[in-house]
Every structure is written in structure tokens, then in C-alpha cells.
Short mmCIF file of C-alpha atoms and ligand atoms in Angstrom, two decimals:
data_model
loop_
_atom_site.label_atom_id
_atom_site.label_comp_id
_atom_site.label_asym_id
_atom_site.label_seq_id
_atom_site.Cartn_x
_atom_site.Cartn_y
_atom_site.Cartn_z
CA MET H 6 106.23 104.67 116.02
CA SER H 7 109.95 104.34 116.04
CA HIS H 8 111.81 106.69 113.32
CA ASP H 9 113.35 103.89 111.16
CA LEU H 10 110.12 102.43 110.43
CA PRO H 11 109.37 104.47 107.42
CA ASP H 12 112.81 103.42 106.17
CA ILE H 13 112.14 99.74 106.61
CA ALA H 14 108.82 100.20 104.92
CA ALA H 15 110.83 101.80 101.84
CA ALA H 16 113.50 99.09 101.90
CA LEU H 17 111.04 96.60 101.50
CA VAL H 18 109.48 97.94 98.28
CA ALA H 19 112.48 99.60 96.87
CA ARG H 20 113.70 99.76 93.07
CA GLY H 21 110.77 97.17 92.19
CA LYS H 22 111.17 94.78 95.42
CA GLY H 23 108.43 92.79 96.78
CA LEU H 24 108.28 90.40 99.62
CA LEU H 25 108.39 86.37 99.94
CA ALA H 26 105.12 85.28 101.57
CA ALA H 27 106.67 81.92 102.87
CA ASP H 28 104.46 82.29 106.14
CA GLU H 29 102.51 79.45 105.75
CA THR H 30 101.19 77.69 108.99
CA PRO H 31 102.38 73.67 109.11
CA ALA H 32 98.41 73.11 108.20
CA THR H 33 98.40 74.78 105.17
CA LEU H 34 102.01 74.11 103.78
CA LYS H 35 100.95 70.66 104.44
CA ARG H 36 98.21 71.18 101.48
CA ARG H 37 100.56 72.23 99.27
CA PHE H 38 103.22 69.44 99.94
CA ASP H 39 100.05 66.95 99.25
CA THR H 40 99.85 68.30 95.90
CA VAL H 41 103.49 67.32 94.88
CA GLY H 42 103.34 63.88 96.97
CA VAL H 43 105.80 65.22 99.35
CA PRO H 44 104.97 64.56 103.34
CA SER H 45 104.79 67.31 105.50
CA THR H 46 107.14 66.82 108.33
CA GLU H 47 108.95 69.58 110.37
CA GLU H 48 112.13 68.17 108.53
CA THR H 49 110.64 68.43 105.25
CA ARG H 50 109.33 71.80 105.77
CA ARG H 51 113.00 73.07 107.23
CA THR H 52 114.00 71.83 103.91
CA TYR H 53 112.09 73.40 101.88
CA ARG H 54 112.40 76.60 103.46
CA ASP H 55 115.96 76.39 103.22
CA MET H 56 116.14 75.75 99.50
CA LEU H 57 114.02 78.75 98.90
CA LEU H 58 116.19 80.83 101.48
CA THR H 59 119.31 79.94 100.42
CA THR H 60 118.53 80.86 96.52
CA PRO H 61 121.61 83.16 95.92
CA GLY H 62 121.14 86.28 94.06
CA VAL H 63 117.30 87.07 95.10
CA SER H 64 118.06 90.36 96.96
CA GLU H 65 117.74 92.13 94.07
CA PHE H 66 114.18 91.47 93.59
CA ILE H 67 113.18 90.51 96.91
CA GLY H 68 113.37 92.96 100.01
CA GLY H 69 111.89 90.88 102.62
CA VAL H 70 110.21 87.26 103.42
CA ILE H 71 107.54 86.93 105.63
CA LEU H 72 109.00 83.87 107.77
CA GLN H 73 105.89 81.37 110.09
CA ASP H 74 106.55 81.00 113.95
CA GLU H 75 108.09 77.08 113.30
CA THR H 76 110.56 78.88 110.62
CA ILE H 77 111.82 81.95 112.43
CA HIS H 78 112.72 79.21 115.40
CA GLN H 79 114.60 76.78 112.80
CA GLN H 80 117.95 76.90 111.60
CA GLY H 81 119.23 76.74 107.93
CA SER H 82 121.40 73.46 106.91
CA ASP H 83 124.33 75.57 107.73
CA GLY H 84 123.17 75.93 111.60
CA ARG H 85 122.23 79.70 110.96
CA PRO H 86 118.74 80.68 112.28
CA PHE H 87 116.77 81.37 108.93
CA ALA H 88 116.04 85.22 110.25
CA LYS H 89 119.63 85.78 110.06
CA MET H 90 120.09 84.08 106.87
CA VAL H 91 118.03 86.04 105.19
CA SER H 92 119.49 89.51 106.31
CA ASP H 93 122.94 88.28 105.82
CA GLN H 94 121.38 88.13 102.16
CA GLY H 95 120.73 91.79 102.36
CA MET H 96 116.71 91.32 102.54
CA ILE H 97 114.47 91.80 105.56
CA PRO H 98 113.04 89.33 107.93
CA GLY H 99 109.31 89.38 108.97
CA ILE H 100 106.99 87.10 111.01
CA LYS H 101 103.15 86.10 110.41
CA VAL H 102 101.71 87.35 113.86
CA ASP H 103 97.77 86.61 113.52
CA ALA H 104 96.53 83.67 115.12
CA GLY H 105 94.12 82.30 111.89
CA ALA H 106 90.49 83.39 111.07
CA LYS H 107 88.06 81.90 113.62
CA PRO H 108 84.39 81.76 113.24
CA LEU H 109 82.82 85.32 113.56
CA ALA H 110 80.02 85.39 116.19
CA GLY H 111 76.91 87.25 115.43
CA SER H 112 77.93 85.97 111.45
CA PRO H 113 78.65 82.01 111.69
CA LYS H 114 79.82 81.72 107.75
CA GLU H 115 82.03 84.60 108.30
CA THR H 116 85.35 84.98 110.18
CA VAL H 117 87.41 87.50 112.27
CA THR H 118 91.36 86.65 112.71
CA GLU H 119 92.56 86.50 116.31
CA GLY H 120 95.65 86.98 118.17
CA LEU H 121 95.75 90.55 119.75
CA ASP H 122 95.96 88.86 123.49
CA GLY H 123 99.75 88.67 124.43
CA LEU H 124 100.76 90.18 121.00
CA ARG H 125 102.86 92.94 122.25
CA GLU H 126 105.10 90.56 124.17
CA ARG H 127 105.44 87.79 120.93
CA LEU H 128 106.08 91.05 119.16
CA ALA H 129 108.74 91.91 121.10
CA ALA H 130 110.18 88.17 121.30
CA TYR H 131 109.92 88.20 117.46
CA ARG H 132 112.07 91.58 117.42
CA ASP H 133 114.56 89.82 119.49
CA LEU H 134 115.19 87.06 116.98
CA GLY H 135 115.46 89.79 114.05
CA ALA H 136 112.23 90.75 112.42
CA ARG H 137 111.53 93.83 111.40
CA PHE H 138 108.04 93.70 109.91
CA ALA H 139 105.13 91.67 110.69
CA LYS H 140 101.72 90.63 108.93
CA TRP H 141 98.33 90.24 109.58
CA ARG H 142 95.50 88.66 107.23
CA GLY H 143 92.01 88.93 107.76
CA VAL H 144 90.03 87.47 105.43
CA ILE H 145 86.62 88.66 103.70
CA HIS H 146 84.17 86.14 101.71
CA ILE H 147 82.12 87.55 98.79
CA GLY H 148 78.92 85.76 98.74
CA ASP H 149 74.84 85.97 99.30
CA GLY H 150 74.61 88.91 101.75
CA LEU H 151 78.21 88.87 102.45
CA PRO H 152 80.37 89.98 103.61
CA THR H 153 78.50 91.47 107.24
CA ARG H 154 79.04 95.06 108.34
CA ILE H 155 80.25 93.07 111.60
CA CYS H 156 82.71 91.01 109.69
CA ILE H 157 84.57 93.82 107.88
CA VAL H 158 84.28 96.07 110.90
CA ALA H 159 85.28 93.20 113.24
CA ASN H 160 88.63 92.48 110.77
CA ALA H 161 89.45 96.04 110.68
CA HIS H 162 89.60 96.95 114.06
CA ALA H 163 91.72 93.91 114.52
CA LEU H 164 93.95 95.14 111.89
CA ALA H 165 94.52 98.43 113.03
CA ARG H 166 94.90 97.31 116.86
CA TYR H 167 97.92 94.81 115.71
CA ALA H 168 99.80 97.94 113.45
CA ALA H 169 99.20 99.96 116.49
CA LEU H 170 101.10 97.29 118.21
CA CYS H 171 103.34 97.07 116.01
CA GLN H 172 104.51 99.94 115.19
CA GLU H 173 105.02 100.57 119.34
CA GLN H 174 107.16 97.58 119.41
CA GLY H 175 109.54 98.74 116.42
CA LEU H 176 108.23 96.51 113.48
CA VAL H 177 106.45 97.18 110.17
CA PRO H 178 103.00 96.42 110.39
CA ILE H 179 101.82 94.77 106.62
CA VAL H 180 98.09 95.28 106.99
CA GLU H 181 96.27 92.42 104.98
CA PRO H 182 92.67 92.65 104.45
CA GLU H 183 92.24 90.00 101.73
CA VAL H 184 88.59 89.98 99.76
CA LEU H 185 88.75 86.20 98.60
CA MET H 186 88.45 85.59 95.01
CA ASP H 187 86.01 81.69 95.80
CA GLY H 188 82.66 82.15 94.37
CA ASP H 189 80.75 83.25 90.89
CA HIS H 190 80.63 87.39 91.73
CA THR H 191 81.88 89.81 89.35
CA ILE H 192 84.90 92.11 89.07
CA GLU H 193 82.33 95.12 89.48
CA ARG H 194 81.40 93.33 92.94
CA CYS H 195 84.83 92.48 94.23
CA GLU H 196 85.67 96.31 93.53
CA GLU H 197 82.59 97.22 95.31
CA VAL H 198 83.38 94.96 98.47
CA THR H 199 87.54 95.75 98.05
CA SER H 200 86.51 99.70 98.34
CA GLU H 201 84.44 99.56 101.27
CA VAL H 202 86.90 97.18 103.31
CA LEU H 203 89.59 99.45 102.32
CA ARG H 204 87.68 102.64 103.59
CA VAL H 205 86.60 100.77 106.65
CA VAL H 206 89.94 100.12 107.36
CA PHE H 207 91.84 102.96 106.91
CA ALA H 208 89.33 104.27 109.32
CA ALA H 209 90.21 102.40 112.01
CA LEU H 210 93.82 102.59 111.46
CA GLU H 211 93.19 106.41 111.88
CA VAL H 212 91.42 105.89 114.78
CA GLN H 213 94.13 103.57 116.35
CA GLY H 214 96.82 106.25 115.81
CA VAL H 215 98.77 104.05 113.20
CA ALA H 216 101.69 106.30 111.09
CA LEU H 217 100.89 105.61 107.57
CA GLU H 218 104.56 106.09 106.25
CA GLY H 219 105.79 103.26 108.58
CA MET H 220 103.17 100.83 107.20
CA LEU H 221 102.83 98.67 103.73
CA LEU H 222 99.17 97.30 102.78
CA LYS H 223 98.63 94.06 101.45
CA PRO H 224 95.40 94.18 99.10
CA ASN H 225 93.77 91.46 97.04
CA MET H 226 93.60 92.81 93.50
CA VAL H 227 90.18 93.44 91.93
CA VAL H 228 89.18 90.37 90.21
CA ALA H 229 86.36 88.12 89.62
CA GLY H 230 85.40 85.09 91.40
CA VAL H 231 86.71 82.24 90.23
CA ASP H 232 83.38 80.66 89.34
CA CYS H 233 82.47 84.01 87.43
CA PRO H 234 81.35 83.10 84.16
CA VAL H 235 82.19 86.47 82.81
CA GLN H 236 86.60 86.79 83.51
CA PRO H 237 87.87 89.88 82.79
CA ASP H 238 91.22 90.34 80.97
CA VAL H 239 94.54 91.59 82.34
CA ASP H 240 93.82 95.10 81.57
CA GLU H 241 89.87 95.49 82.91
CA VAL H 242 91.50 93.82 86.46
CA ALA H 243 94.63 96.68 86.15
CA PHE H 244 92.45 99.49 85.69
CA ALA H 245 89.70 98.43 87.89
CA THR H 246 92.70 97.35 90.77
CA LEU H 247 94.39 101.11 90.53
CA ARG H 248 90.99 103.02 90.43
CA CYS H 249 89.85 101.08 93.84
CA LEU H 250 93.71 101.66 95.12
CA ARG H 251 93.87 105.36 93.85
CA ARG H 252 90.11 106.10 95.69
CA ARG H 253 91.10 104.64 99.12
CA VAL H 254 94.99 104.57 99.64
CA PRO H 255 96.23 107.77 101.19
CA ALA H 256 99.52 108.96 99.93
CA ALA H 257 101.57 108.32 102.82
CA VAL H 258 101.45 104.57 102.61
CA PRO H 259 105.09 103.87 100.99
CA GLY H 260 103.95 100.82 99.66
CA ILE H 261 101.23 98.40 98.20
CA VAL H 262 102.33 94.78 97.98
CA PHE H 263 99.63 92.88 96.57
CA LEU H 264 98.72 88.78 97.72
CA SER H 265 98.12 86.62 94.95
CA GLY H 266 95.24 85.01 96.10
CA GLY H 267 95.26 82.08 94.00
CA GLN H 268 95.89 83.47 90.49
CA THR H 269 98.22 81.57 88.39
CA SER H 270 101.88 82.52 88.84
CA ARG H 271 101.93 83.84 85.31
CA LEU H 272 98.81 85.57 85.81
CA ALA H 273 99.49 87.60 89.27
CA THR H 274 102.74 88.93 87.16
CA ALA H 275 101.18 90.02 84.09
CA HIS H 276 98.16 91.64 86.20
CA LEU H 277 101.03 93.48 88.32
CA ASN H 278 102.78 94.82 85.53
CA ALA H 279 99.60 96.04 83.70
CA ILE H 280 98.87 98.14 87.03
CA ASN H 281 102.10 99.60 86.94
CA ARG H 282 102.34 100.41 83.32
CA LEU H 283 98.89 102.39 83.55
CA PRO H 284 98.60 106.03 83.18
CA GLY H 285 98.22 108.86 86.07
CA SER H 286 99.12 109.33 89.67
CA LYS H 287 100.51 106.12 91.28
CA PRO H 288 101.42 108.02 95.05
CA TRP H 289 102.63 104.39 96.26
CA ALA H 290 105.21 101.65 95.17
CA ILE H 291 103.08 99.29 93.90
CA SER H 292 104.69 95.44 93.96
CA PHE H 293 104.22 92.18 95.32
CA SER H 294 103.84 89.67 98.57
CA PHE H 295 103.37 86.56 96.83
CA GLY H 296 102.65 83.31 98.63
CA ARG H 297 101.81 80.97 95.82
CA ALA H 298 102.58 83.04 92.70
CA LEU H 299 106.16 83.06 93.55
CA GLN H 300 106.60 79.71 95.19
CA ASP H 301 104.53 77.05 92.92
CA ASP H 302 107.10 76.89 89.98
CA ALA H 303 109.77 76.29 93.00
CA LEU H 304 107.76 73.90 94.56
CA HIS H 305 106.94 71.78 91.37
CA ALA H 306 110.51 71.64 90.29
CA TRP H 307 111.97 70.38 93.82
CA ARG H 308 109.13 67.91 94.44
CA GLY H 309 110.88 66.72 97.73
CA ARG H 310 113.68 65.76 95.87
CA GLU H 311 117.16 66.60 97.01
CA ASP H 312 118.40 66.69 93.28
CA GLY H 313 115.46 68.93 92.70
CA VAL H 314 116.95 71.55 95.04
CA HIS H 315 119.08 73.19 92.12
CA GLU H 316 115.76 73.59 90.14
CA GLY H 317 113.44 74.84 92.71
CA ARG H 318 116.07 77.65 93.25
CA GLN H 319 116.07 78.58 89.53
CA ALA H 320 112.16 78.61 89.03
CA TYR H 321 111.97 81.04 92.28
CA ALA H 322 114.82 83.19 91.36
CA GLN H 323 113.37 83.40 87.54
CA ARG H 324 109.67 83.89 89.22
CA ALA H 325 111.48 86.87 91.61
CA ARG H 326 113.55 88.77 89.14
CA LEU H 327 110.01 88.72 86.68
CA ASN H 328 107.60 90.14 89.49
CA ASN H 329 110.50 92.51 89.59
CA ALA H 330 110.00 93.49 86.43
CA ALA H 331 106.28 93.74 86.63
CA ALA H 332 106.44 96.05 89.67
CA LEU H 333 108.70 98.07 87.45
CA GLY H 334 106.26 97.76 84.69
CA LYS H 335 109.07 96.24 82.51
CA TYR H 336 107.35 92.57 82.45
CA THR H 337 107.10 91.45 78.86
CA ASP H 338 105.03 87.73 78.08
CA GLU H 339 108.48 86.81 76.04
CA SER H 340 110.67 87.06 79.20
CA GLU H 341 108.53 84.18 80.39
CA GLU H 342 110.13 81.72 77.54
CA THR H 343 113.08 81.88 79.63
CA LEU H 344 111.36 80.71 82.62
CA PHE H 345 112.37 77.31 83.88
CA THR H 346 109.25 75.30 83.04
CA ALA H 347 109.65 71.56 84.79
CA GLY H 348 107.50 72.52 87.07
CA ALA H 349 104.29 72.36 85.66
CA ASN H 350 101.90 74.58 87.59
CA PRO H 351 98.63 72.54 87.74
CA ARG H 352 96.05 75.39 89.20
CA ARG H 353 93.57 76.34 86.43
CA GLU H 354 94.17 79.56 84.24
CA LEU H 355 91.56 81.68 85.10
CA HIS H 356 92.26 83.81 81.77
CA ASP H 357 93.35 82.92 78.19
CA ASP H 358 96.24 84.77 78.44
P1 13P X 10 99.08 84.15 98.27
O1 13P X 10 100.26 85.14 97.41
O2 13P X 10 99.62 83.07 98.26
O3 13P X 10 97.80 84.63 98.09
O4 13P X 10 99.70 84.26 99.65
C1 13P X 10 100.03 85.60 100.04
C2 13P X 10 99.38 85.69 101.78
O5 13P X 10 100.51 86.02 102.75
C3 13P X 10 98.51 85.34 102.21
O6 13P X 10 98.26 85.42 103.48
#
């Protein structure tokens, strides 16, 4: 492992900083744009990313930005490549490198994330383009008889092979095993599955010789399925999530950066804050690597309008600031009052908060 990987990993989560996951594929970003009536073209996607990546002042709250293959090859409106724009602002550019979740042989309702073939060469090329960390997402569904052992082991193996290749090529791997919140499962079931997935993932990382000091873990929080009739409160989610992580994540890992997974922006921030406020040992930085929960306010403020860019930037910067406060355990509900509210968040509130 190259010597600077622990420093890069530590810088990504220093002083409550987290990551902006702006790595939606064109297909996923089209779905997000559809919700605000914006056509998805290479140019509208570029304009949207330009708005986020030129937001002034966010480097106080955001340590790194995860880009997507299309974006890392694009330039901002001032002609600078996006990766350079990110690093010029004092943040670290990263890149999503998996090729997506594909049907799993032997268990067709489940998926295994592909993209290992040719990965060494792609990582080297991305490093030349300025990336210093990478992301790979494995997806685990909870359902009747799911997840299967085949699915957990196959995804853990791929995550570990990816992480080892990243470290060989001088990039910090973000290891993301996501247990989805789709379904009607209880929070107890989510904790049980998340715990088992993390156990198998860390065993695979050890087999592949991944240096824990030079990686970050990007897990789901332990929550009930969106359709579960019994929804836990913020403190219950925080308690179960931290208990699960303490049991499974070695202290040598420098940071845990949660995905938001479909939670509303406000709830994801409240959960992150509550986790950080719990007493007892927390040997890792606990922060965020949110996609939707960092971008939804900004996307709805922007709505594709040229005169929405200022409001979009403001909404993104404020949400980044609130998540930074939450990663330091200093967020209060009242801080939401100052939040820009023109862009209503249309997704359902999973809890009354
Ligand atoms: P969400 O925070 O929207 O779940 O996205 C995070 C991410 O990077 C998913 O891979």
C-alpha cells in the first residue's frame, strides 16, 4: 500500500467533513431529473454538476467528491476539468468504479456487483485524471429468504478484490456494502443482516490483504424497511447502528461514512447527529457520504433553471454545513430553521421528526 493512503483517508473525514456522492450514472440521474421535470442530457448533467462543484465555501464541510465516469471526463463552465475544480477548492476527487449490480447466478432475485475485469487499468487511468479515492457498491436485499449466503459472499469477495486493487494503484477504497431499506422488515432484521454482511466483508478484506488504515467503510444505517409498520425513532436507529458497527468494524478503519439510502435529508442528518452524540467508544470518524440526502434540496431549488443556480448552491452548502455539524454531534433541529426551504423535499418522511 502506498504510504499516503492513510493520510488521504484521514483528510476525507477530518473535522466532521464528509463526502458528496455525485456519482449517479446517467440512468440514475435521469430518474432524479424526472422528479423536477429536467430533461437528462450530457449538457444538463454537466450543468447540474457544475452548480454543485462550483459552490463556494463547502470545503469546510466536504472532504471529497465522488464523481462518475462521464463527469470526470467533463469540464466545468470555466473550462477546468471537474476533478481539478474539486482539488482547486481543497477537496479530494474520487470516482465510482463499479459497473453496477447484475443478476446473480444461483439466486436470480439478487445481484452481484460487477466491474473487476480490467479494473487495474481503469484505476490507473482515473488516478492520472486526478482521482485519489474510489467507490464500489455491493447491494443486499432483505426479503423472504433473502439475503442468501451466495449473495453476501459474492459481494464481499468483489468488494475485497476491488479494495486490494485500489490500494495497489494508490487509491483509497470506499467499501460500500448497502443493505437496502426497501421492504417491510423490522429494524432488528436490518441489524441482523447488516451485522452478518459486515462480518463477511471484513473477513474478505483480510483474506485479500487490504490495509484497514487506508480505506473507508460506507455502510447503511440500521433502520426499519420503509414499509415496516413499526418505525423506530431517531435514538433507536442511532443506538442499533452504533452497536452493530462496534461489533463489526475494526478500530483501524479511520472512518465510517454513511450512505443515506432513501432517507429524507433531514432524517439522515438527525440520525448522523444522534449516532455521534451517543456515549462510549467510537474509534472511527463517523460521517456522511450522502447522495440524495445532500443533493435533494439543491436539485429542487435548481429545477434546471439558470436563475435557480444560486438557490441550488445555497441549499447544497447549507445541507453540507448541517451534516458537518451532525458529524461533530453539534446539530440541532433549530439549525434547520435557517435552511433554505424553496425546494421542498418530495420523498415521504419515514418518521415524524
Ligand atoms: P444515497 O446517499 O442517495 O444512498 O447515495 C449514496 C451512494 O453513493 C449510493 O451508492
